[in-house]
Short mmCIF file of C-alpha atoms and ligand atoms in Angstrom, two decimals:
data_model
loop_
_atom_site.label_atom_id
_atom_site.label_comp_id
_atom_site.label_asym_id
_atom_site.label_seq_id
_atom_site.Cartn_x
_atom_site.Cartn_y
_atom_site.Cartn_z
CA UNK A 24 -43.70 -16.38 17.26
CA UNK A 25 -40.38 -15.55 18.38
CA UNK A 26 -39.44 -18.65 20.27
CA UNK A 27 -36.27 -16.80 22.15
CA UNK A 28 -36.10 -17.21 25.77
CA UNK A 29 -35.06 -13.49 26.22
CA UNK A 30 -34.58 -12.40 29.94
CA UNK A 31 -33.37 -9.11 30.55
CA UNK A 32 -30.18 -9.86 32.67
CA UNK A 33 -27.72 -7.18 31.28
CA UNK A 34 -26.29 -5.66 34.36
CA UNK A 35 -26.98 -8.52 36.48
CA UNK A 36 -24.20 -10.95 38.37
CA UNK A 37 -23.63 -14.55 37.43
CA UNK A 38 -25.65 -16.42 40.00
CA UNK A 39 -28.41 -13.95 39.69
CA UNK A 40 -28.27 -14.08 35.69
CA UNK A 41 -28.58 -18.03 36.15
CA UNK A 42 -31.06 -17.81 38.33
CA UNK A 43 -33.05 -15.93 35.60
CA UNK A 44 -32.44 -18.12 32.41
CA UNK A 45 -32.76 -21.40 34.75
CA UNK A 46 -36.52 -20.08 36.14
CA UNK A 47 -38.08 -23.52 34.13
CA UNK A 48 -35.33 -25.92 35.94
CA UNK A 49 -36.12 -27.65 39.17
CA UNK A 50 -34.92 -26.13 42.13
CA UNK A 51 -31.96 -28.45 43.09
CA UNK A 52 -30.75 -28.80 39.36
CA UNK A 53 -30.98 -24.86 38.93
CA UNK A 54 -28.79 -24.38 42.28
CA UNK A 55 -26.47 -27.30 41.45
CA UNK A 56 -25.53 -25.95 37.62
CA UNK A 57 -25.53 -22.51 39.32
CA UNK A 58 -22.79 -23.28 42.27
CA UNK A 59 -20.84 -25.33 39.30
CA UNK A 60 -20.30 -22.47 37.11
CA UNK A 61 -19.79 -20.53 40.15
CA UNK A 62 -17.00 -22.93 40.48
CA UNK A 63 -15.95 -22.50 37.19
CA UNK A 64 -16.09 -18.92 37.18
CA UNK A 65 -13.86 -18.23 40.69
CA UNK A 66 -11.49 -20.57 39.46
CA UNK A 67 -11.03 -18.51 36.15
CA UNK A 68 -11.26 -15.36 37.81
CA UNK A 69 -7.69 -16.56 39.62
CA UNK A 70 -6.32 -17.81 36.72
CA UNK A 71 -6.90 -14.71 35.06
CA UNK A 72 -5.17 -12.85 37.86
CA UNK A 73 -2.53 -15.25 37.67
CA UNK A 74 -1.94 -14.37 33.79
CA UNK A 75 -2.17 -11.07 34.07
CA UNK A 76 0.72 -10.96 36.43
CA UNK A 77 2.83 -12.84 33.84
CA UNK A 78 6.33 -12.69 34.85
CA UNK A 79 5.71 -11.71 38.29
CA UNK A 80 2.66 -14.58 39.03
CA UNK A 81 5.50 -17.52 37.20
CA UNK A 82 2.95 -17.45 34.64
CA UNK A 83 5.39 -17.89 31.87
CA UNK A 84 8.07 -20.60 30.61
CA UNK A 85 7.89 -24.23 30.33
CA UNK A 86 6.81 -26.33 33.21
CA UNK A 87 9.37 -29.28 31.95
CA UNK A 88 7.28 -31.66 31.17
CA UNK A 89 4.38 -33.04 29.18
CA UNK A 90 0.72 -34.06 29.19
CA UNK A 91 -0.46 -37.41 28.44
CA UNK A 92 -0.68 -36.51 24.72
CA UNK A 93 3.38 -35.77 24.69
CA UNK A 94 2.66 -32.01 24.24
CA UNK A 95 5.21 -29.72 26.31
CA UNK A 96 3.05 -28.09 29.48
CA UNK A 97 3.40 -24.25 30.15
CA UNK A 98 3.84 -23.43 33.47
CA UNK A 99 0.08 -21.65 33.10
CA UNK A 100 -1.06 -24.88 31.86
CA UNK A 101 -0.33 -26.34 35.05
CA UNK A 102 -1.44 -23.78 37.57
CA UNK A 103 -4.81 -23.40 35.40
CA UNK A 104 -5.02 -26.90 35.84
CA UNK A 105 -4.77 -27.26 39.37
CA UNK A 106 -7.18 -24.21 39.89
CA UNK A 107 -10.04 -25.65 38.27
CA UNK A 108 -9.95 -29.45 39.43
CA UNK A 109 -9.36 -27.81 42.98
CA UNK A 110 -12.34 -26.05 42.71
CA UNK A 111 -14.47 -28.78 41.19
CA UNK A 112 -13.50 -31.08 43.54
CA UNK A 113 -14.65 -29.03 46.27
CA UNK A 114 -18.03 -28.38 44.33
CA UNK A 115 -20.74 -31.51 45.30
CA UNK A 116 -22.49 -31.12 42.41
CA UNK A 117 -19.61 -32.45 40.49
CA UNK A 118 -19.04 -36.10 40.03
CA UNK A 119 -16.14 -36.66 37.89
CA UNK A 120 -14.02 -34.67 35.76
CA UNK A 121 -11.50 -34.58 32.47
CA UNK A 122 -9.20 -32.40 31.10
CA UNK A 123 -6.61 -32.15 28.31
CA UNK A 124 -3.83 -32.02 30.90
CA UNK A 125 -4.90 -35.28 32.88
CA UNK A 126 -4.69 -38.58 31.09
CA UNK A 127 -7.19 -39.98 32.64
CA UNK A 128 -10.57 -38.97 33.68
CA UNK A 129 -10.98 -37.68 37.36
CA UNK A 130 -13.96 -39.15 39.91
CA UNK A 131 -14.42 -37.16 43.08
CA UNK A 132 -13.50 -38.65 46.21
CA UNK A 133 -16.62 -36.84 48.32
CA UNK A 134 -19.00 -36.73 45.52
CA UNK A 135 -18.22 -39.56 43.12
CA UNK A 136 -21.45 -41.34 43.31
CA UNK A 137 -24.33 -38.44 43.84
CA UNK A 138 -22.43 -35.06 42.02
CA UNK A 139 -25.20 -34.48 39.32
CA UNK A 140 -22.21 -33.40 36.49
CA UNK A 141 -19.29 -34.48 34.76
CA UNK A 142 -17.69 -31.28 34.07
CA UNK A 143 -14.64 -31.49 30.66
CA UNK A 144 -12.54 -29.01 30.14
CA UNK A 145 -9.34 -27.36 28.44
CA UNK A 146 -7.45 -25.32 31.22
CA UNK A 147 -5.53 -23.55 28.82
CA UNK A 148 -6.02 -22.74 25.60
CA UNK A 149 -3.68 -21.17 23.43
CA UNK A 150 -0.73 -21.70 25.24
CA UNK A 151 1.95 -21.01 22.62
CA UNK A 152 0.43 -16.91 23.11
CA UNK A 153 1.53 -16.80 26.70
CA UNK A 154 4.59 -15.30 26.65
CA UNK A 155 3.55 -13.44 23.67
CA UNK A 156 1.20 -11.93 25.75
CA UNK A 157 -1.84 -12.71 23.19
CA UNK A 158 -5.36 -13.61 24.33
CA UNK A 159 -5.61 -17.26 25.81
CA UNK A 160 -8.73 -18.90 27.66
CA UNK A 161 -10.32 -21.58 29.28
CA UNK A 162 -13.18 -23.99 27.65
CA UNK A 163 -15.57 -26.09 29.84
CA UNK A 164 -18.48 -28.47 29.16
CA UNK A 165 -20.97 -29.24 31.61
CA UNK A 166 -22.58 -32.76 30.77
CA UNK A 167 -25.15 -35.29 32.76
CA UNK A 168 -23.79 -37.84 35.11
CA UNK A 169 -25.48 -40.87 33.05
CA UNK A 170 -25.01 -43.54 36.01
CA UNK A 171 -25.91 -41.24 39.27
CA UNK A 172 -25.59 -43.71 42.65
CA UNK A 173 -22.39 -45.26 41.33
CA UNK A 174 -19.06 -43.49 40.29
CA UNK A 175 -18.59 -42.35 36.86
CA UNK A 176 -16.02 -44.31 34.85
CA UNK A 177 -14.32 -43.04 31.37
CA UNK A 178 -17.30 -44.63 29.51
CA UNK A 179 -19.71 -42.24 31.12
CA UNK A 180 -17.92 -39.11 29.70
CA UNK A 181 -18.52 -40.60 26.18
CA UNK A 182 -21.57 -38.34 25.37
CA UNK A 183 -21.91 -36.77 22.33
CA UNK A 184 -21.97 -32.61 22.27
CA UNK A 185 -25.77 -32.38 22.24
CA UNK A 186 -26.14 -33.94 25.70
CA UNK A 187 -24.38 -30.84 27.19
CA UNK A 188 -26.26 -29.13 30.25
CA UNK A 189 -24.10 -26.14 29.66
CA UNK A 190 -20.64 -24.87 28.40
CA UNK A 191 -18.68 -22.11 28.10
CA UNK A 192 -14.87 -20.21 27.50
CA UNK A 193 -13.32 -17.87 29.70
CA UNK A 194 -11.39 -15.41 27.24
CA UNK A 195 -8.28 -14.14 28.82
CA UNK A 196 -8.14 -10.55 26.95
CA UNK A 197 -7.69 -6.74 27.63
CA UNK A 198 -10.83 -7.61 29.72
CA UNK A 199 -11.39 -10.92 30.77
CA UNK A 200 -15.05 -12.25 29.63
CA UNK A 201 -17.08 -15.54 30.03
CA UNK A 202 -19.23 -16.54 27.57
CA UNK A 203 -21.61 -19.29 28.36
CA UNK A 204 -24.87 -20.94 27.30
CA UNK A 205 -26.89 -23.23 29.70
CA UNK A 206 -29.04 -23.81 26.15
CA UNK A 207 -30.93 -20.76 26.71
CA UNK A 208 -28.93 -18.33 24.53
CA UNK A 209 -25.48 -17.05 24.74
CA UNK A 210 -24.67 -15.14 27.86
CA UNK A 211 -21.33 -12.42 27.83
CA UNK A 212 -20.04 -11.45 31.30
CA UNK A 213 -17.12 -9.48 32.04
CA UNK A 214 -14.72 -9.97 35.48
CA UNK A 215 -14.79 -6.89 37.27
CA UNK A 216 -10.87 -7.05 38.10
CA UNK A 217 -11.70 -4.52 41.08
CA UNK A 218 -13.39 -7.19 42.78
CA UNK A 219 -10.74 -9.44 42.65
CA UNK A 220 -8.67 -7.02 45.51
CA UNK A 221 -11.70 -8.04 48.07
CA UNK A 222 -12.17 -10.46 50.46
CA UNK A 223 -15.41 -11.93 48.70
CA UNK A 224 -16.06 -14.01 45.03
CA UNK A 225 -15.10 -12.76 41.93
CA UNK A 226 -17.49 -10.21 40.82
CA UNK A 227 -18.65 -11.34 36.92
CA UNK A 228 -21.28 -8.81 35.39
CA UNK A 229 -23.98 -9.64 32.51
CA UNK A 230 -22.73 -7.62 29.39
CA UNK A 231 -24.79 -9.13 26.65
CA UNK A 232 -27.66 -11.73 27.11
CA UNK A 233 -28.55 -13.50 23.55
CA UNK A 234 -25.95 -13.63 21.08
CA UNK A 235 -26.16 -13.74 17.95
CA UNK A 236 -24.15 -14.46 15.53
CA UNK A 237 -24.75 -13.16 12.10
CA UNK A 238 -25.54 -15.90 9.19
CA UNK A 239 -23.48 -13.62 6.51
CA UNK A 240 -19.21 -12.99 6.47
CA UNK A 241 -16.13 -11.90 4.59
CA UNK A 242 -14.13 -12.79 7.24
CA UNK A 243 -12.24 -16.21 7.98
CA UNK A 244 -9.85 -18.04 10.11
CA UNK A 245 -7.68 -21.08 9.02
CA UNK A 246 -3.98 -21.67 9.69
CA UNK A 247 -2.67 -21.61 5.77
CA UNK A 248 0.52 -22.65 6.57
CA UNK A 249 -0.98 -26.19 6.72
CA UNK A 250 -2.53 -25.82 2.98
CA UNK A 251 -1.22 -28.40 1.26
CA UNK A 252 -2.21 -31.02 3.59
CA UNK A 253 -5.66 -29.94 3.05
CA UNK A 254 -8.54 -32.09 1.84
CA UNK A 255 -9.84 -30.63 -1.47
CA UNK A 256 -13.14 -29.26 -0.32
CA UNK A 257 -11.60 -27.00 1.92
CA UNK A 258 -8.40 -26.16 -0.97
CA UNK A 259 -11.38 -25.11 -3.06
CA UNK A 260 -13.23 -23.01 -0.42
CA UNK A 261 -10.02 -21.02 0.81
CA UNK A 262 -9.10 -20.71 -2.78
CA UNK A 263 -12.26 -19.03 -3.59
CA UNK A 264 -11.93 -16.97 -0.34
CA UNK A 265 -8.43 -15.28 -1.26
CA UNK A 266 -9.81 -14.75 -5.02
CA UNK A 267 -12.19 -12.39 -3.80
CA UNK A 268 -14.13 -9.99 -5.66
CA UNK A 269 -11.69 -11.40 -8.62
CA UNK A 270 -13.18 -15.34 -8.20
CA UNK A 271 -16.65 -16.93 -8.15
CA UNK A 272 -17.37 -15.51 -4.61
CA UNK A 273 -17.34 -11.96 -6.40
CA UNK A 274 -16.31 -10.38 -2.92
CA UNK A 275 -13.58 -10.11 -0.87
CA UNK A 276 -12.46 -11.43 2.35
CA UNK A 277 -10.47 -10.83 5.03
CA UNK A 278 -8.45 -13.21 7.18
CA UNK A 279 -7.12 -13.47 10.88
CA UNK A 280 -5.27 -16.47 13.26
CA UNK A 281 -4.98 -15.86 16.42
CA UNK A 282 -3.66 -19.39 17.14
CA UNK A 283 -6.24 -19.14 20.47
CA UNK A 284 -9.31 -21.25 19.52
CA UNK A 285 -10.92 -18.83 22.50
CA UNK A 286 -9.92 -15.59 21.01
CA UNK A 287 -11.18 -16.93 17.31
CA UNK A 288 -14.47 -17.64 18.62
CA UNK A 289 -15.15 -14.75 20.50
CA UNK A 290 -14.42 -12.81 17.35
CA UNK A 291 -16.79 -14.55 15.80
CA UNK A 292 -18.97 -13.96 18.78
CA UNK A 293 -18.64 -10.37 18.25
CA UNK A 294 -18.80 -9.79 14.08
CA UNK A 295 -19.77 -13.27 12.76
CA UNK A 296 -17.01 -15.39 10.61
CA UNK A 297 -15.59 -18.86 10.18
CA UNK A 298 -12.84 -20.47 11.73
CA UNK A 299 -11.37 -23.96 10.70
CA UNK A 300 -9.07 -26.43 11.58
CA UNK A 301 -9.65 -29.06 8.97
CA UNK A 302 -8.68 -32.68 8.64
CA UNK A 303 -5.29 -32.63 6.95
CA UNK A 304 -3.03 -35.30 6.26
CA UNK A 305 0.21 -34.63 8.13
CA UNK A 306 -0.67 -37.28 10.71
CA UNK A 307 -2.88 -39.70 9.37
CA UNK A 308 -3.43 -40.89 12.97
CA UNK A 309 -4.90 -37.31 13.66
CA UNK A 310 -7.60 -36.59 12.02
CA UNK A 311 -7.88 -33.14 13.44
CA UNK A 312 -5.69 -30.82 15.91
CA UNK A 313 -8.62 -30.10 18.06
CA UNK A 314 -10.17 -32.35 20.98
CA UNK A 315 -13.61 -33.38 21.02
CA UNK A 316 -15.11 -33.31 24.42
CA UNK A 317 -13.10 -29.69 25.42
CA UNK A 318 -12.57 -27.86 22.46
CA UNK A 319 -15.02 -29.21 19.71
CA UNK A 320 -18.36 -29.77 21.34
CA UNK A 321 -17.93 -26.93 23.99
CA UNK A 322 -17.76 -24.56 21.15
CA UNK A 323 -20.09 -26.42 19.21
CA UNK A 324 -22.76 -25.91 21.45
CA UNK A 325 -22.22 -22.12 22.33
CA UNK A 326 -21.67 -21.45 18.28
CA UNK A 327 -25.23 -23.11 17.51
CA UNK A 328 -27.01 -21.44 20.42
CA UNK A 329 -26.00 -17.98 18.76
CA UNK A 330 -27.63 -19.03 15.32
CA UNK A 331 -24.39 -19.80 14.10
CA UNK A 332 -22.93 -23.53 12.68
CA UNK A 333 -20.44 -26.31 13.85
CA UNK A 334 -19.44 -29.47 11.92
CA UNK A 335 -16.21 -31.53 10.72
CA UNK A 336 -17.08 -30.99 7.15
CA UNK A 337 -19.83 -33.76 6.67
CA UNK A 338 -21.46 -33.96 10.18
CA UNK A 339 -22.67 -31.61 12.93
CA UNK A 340 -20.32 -31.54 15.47
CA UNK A 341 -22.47 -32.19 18.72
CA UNK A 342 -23.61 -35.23 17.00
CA UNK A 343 -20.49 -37.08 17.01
CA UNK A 344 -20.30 -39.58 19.91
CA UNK A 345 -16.52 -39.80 21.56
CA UNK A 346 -14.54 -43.01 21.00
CA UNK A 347 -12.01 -41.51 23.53
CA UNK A 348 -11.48 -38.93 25.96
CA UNK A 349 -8.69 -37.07 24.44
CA UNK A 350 -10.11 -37.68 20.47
CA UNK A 351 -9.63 -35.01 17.75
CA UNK A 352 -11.57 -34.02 15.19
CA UNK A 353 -11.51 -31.69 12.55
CA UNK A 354 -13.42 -28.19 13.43
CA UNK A 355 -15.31 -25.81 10.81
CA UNK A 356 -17.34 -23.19 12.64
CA UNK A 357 -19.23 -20.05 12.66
CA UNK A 358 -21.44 -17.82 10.34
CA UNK A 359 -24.57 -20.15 9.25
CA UNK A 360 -24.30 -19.40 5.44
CA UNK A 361 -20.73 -20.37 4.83
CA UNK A 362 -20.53 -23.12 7.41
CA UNK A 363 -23.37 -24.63 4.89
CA UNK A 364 -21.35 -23.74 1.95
CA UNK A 365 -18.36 -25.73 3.03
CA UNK A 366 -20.74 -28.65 3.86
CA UNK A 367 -22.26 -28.17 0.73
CA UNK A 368 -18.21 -28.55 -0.92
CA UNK A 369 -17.41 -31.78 0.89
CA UNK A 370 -20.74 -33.27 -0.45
CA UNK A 371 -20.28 -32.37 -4.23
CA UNK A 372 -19.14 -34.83 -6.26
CA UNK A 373 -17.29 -31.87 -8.18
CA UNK A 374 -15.62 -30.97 -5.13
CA UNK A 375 -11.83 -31.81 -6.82
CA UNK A 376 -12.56 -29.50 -10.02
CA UNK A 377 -11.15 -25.66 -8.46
CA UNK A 378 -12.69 -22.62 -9.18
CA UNK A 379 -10.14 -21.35 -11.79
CA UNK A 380 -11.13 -24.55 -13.83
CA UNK A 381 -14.90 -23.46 -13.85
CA UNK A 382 -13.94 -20.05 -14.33
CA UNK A 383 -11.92 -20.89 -17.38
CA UNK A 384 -14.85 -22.89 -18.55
CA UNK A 385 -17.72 -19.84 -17.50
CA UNK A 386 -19.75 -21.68 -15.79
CA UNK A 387 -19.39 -19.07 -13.38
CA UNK A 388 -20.47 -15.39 -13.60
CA UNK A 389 -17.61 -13.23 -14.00
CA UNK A 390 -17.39 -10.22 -11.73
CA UNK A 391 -18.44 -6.56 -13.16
CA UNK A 392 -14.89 -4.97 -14.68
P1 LIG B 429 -3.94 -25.73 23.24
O1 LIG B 429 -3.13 -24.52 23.62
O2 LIG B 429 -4.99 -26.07 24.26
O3 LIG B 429 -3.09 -26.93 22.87
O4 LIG B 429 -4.83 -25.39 21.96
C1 LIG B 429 -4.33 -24.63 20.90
C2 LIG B 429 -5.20 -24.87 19.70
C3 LIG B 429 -6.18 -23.78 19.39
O5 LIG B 429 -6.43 -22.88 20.36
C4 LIG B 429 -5.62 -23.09 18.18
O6 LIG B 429 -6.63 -22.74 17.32
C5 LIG B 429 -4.68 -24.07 17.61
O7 LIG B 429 -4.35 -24.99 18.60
C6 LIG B 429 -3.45 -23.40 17.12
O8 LIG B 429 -2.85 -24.22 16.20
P2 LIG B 429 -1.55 -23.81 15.35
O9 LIG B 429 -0.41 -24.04 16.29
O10 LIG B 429 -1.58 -24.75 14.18
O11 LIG B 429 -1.68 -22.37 14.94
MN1 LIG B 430 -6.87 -25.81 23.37
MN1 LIG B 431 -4.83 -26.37 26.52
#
């Protein structure tokens, strides 16, 4: 039995689209996740008319100063910032909120103690492609306020990825798309930019309703100029990877960086793939480059609700519980059969012996001349 909740809501607007794949919620849960990602949505729908003005909107250059993690802020950093706890701090569904530009975690003054959500998010991602005018975007995780009738403090954001009521990314492209998952299947809408020269909401429209990603690539995403910090297991996997149809993988591959977690995702999205940004070793404070509760788990969740994979090489992504807000881990994502390949390299006791060793050796089968 296909097990698929599969409502037809291509052509459909948001709220109406939410409305459908939220029919089994309770009324007042349905309608508060609905007027959140509303929130969400008209928020991004400025930002992305704020980006696509570039010059014109300030949109580019530094803003002259940093976030709590010492990284420099982009002017769009800031304005996306301000946008989107704006909105949620209008929205009374929200409680509390965090974000990779605030050091600390937000409560709302109005709706601190009943707001149903704690909403994390990264304003901005991709920030080094503004001015380069290369796709950017917006991540957002929807989780549970755990102590409703009191405020939330930072320890109530510390949920792991699988307690997620929803998430989603806002990619800032030649069209600007939302892709979201309230654990019902992956939802595509696209902005209808006309709608943004009206008086009323931002008009977002149901593209695609279910996808899926497919279990099978020859296409990854890693930045290589960070090889030789690189753990052996994933040495060993890109090395097998650029071999191609020359190495034990007897195929070729084909490899992109965007250097916009977003834009990488959505790609996958589209035509399956992996993407990775490993553990490496040139911080040993860092374990990773990418946050947890905004980047990691957001993605985590919309990746695994399209059949696809997410872990940090040993362990599933959503089940890692946050030891801090602003925590980074390392990310491996995408198709389903090569996410459990790498796995399956990070738990083999052989994992330090390279291919070109067990070629030499023919213990694997060599391609057809
Ligand atoms: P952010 O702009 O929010 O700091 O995130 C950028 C992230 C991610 O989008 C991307 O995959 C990665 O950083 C790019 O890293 P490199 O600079 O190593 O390419
Ligand atoms: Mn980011
Ligand atoms: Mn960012």
């Amino acid at each position: 039995m296909n097990t698929l909740f599969e409502p037809a809501t291509v052509g459909m607007e948001l709220d109406q689209a939410l409305a459908c794949h939220l029919g089994d919620v309770p009324a007042q849960a349905s309608q508060g996740l609905r007027d959140t990602l509303g929130a969400m949505a008209q928020a991004c729908a400025r930002i992305s008319e704020i980006a696509s003005q570039g010059v014109l909107a300030g949109a580019h250059g530094l803003a002259e100063r940093s976030n709590s993690q010492g990284e420099a802020q982009k002017n769009l950093d800031v304005i996306a910032e301000e946008l989107i706890s704006m909105a949620l701090a209008r929205c009374r569904h929200v409680a509390g909120w965090a974000s990779e530009e605030q050091e600390q975690a937000q409560v709302s003054d109005d709706h601190g103690t009943q707001g149903r959500y704690l909403v994390v998010y990264d304003p901005l991602d991709g920030s080094s492609n503004i001015e380069a005018n290369i796709s950017i975007g917006t991540i957002f995780s929807i989780l549970p306020h755990p102590y409703r009738g009191t405020t939330p403090g930072e320890m109530g954001f510390m949920q792991p990825g699988h307690q997620q009521i929803a998430a989603g990314y806002v990619l800032y492209g030649p069209a600007t798309l939302m892709v979201l998952t309230c654990r019902r299947g992956v939802l595509v809408l696209t902005l209808d930019r006309t709608s943004l020269y009206g008086a009323g909401p931002a008009r977002w429209v149901v593209a695609q309703d279910q996808v899926r990603i497919p279990a099978a690539t020859r296409e990854f995403a890693i930045n290589t100029s960070n090889q030789r910090f690189w753990e052996k297991p994933i040495q060993r996997y890109v090395a097998e990877c650029v071999a191609g149809d020359a190495g034990p993988r007897m195929k070729d591959f084909n490899m992109r960086w965007v250097a916009s977690m977003v834009a990488e995702v959505h790609r996958i999205m589209t035509r399956g793939g992996v993407f990775m940004y490993p553990r490496d070793s040139r911080e040993p404070r860092k374990p990773g480059r990418l946050r947890l509760m905004y980047e990691a788990a957001p993605m985590a969740l919309l990746v695994e609700q399209a059949g696809g994979r997410a872990v940090n090489g040993t362990s599933e992504l959503m089940d890692l519980v946050p030891d801090t807000l602003h925590q980074r881990v390392p990310v491996i994502l995408g198709s389903r059969d090569e996410i459990d390949r790498i796995v399956g390299y990070h738990a083999d006791p052989h994992e330090n012996v390279s291919w070109q060793l067990f070629k030499t050796r023919s213990l694997f089968v060599q391609p057809q001349a």
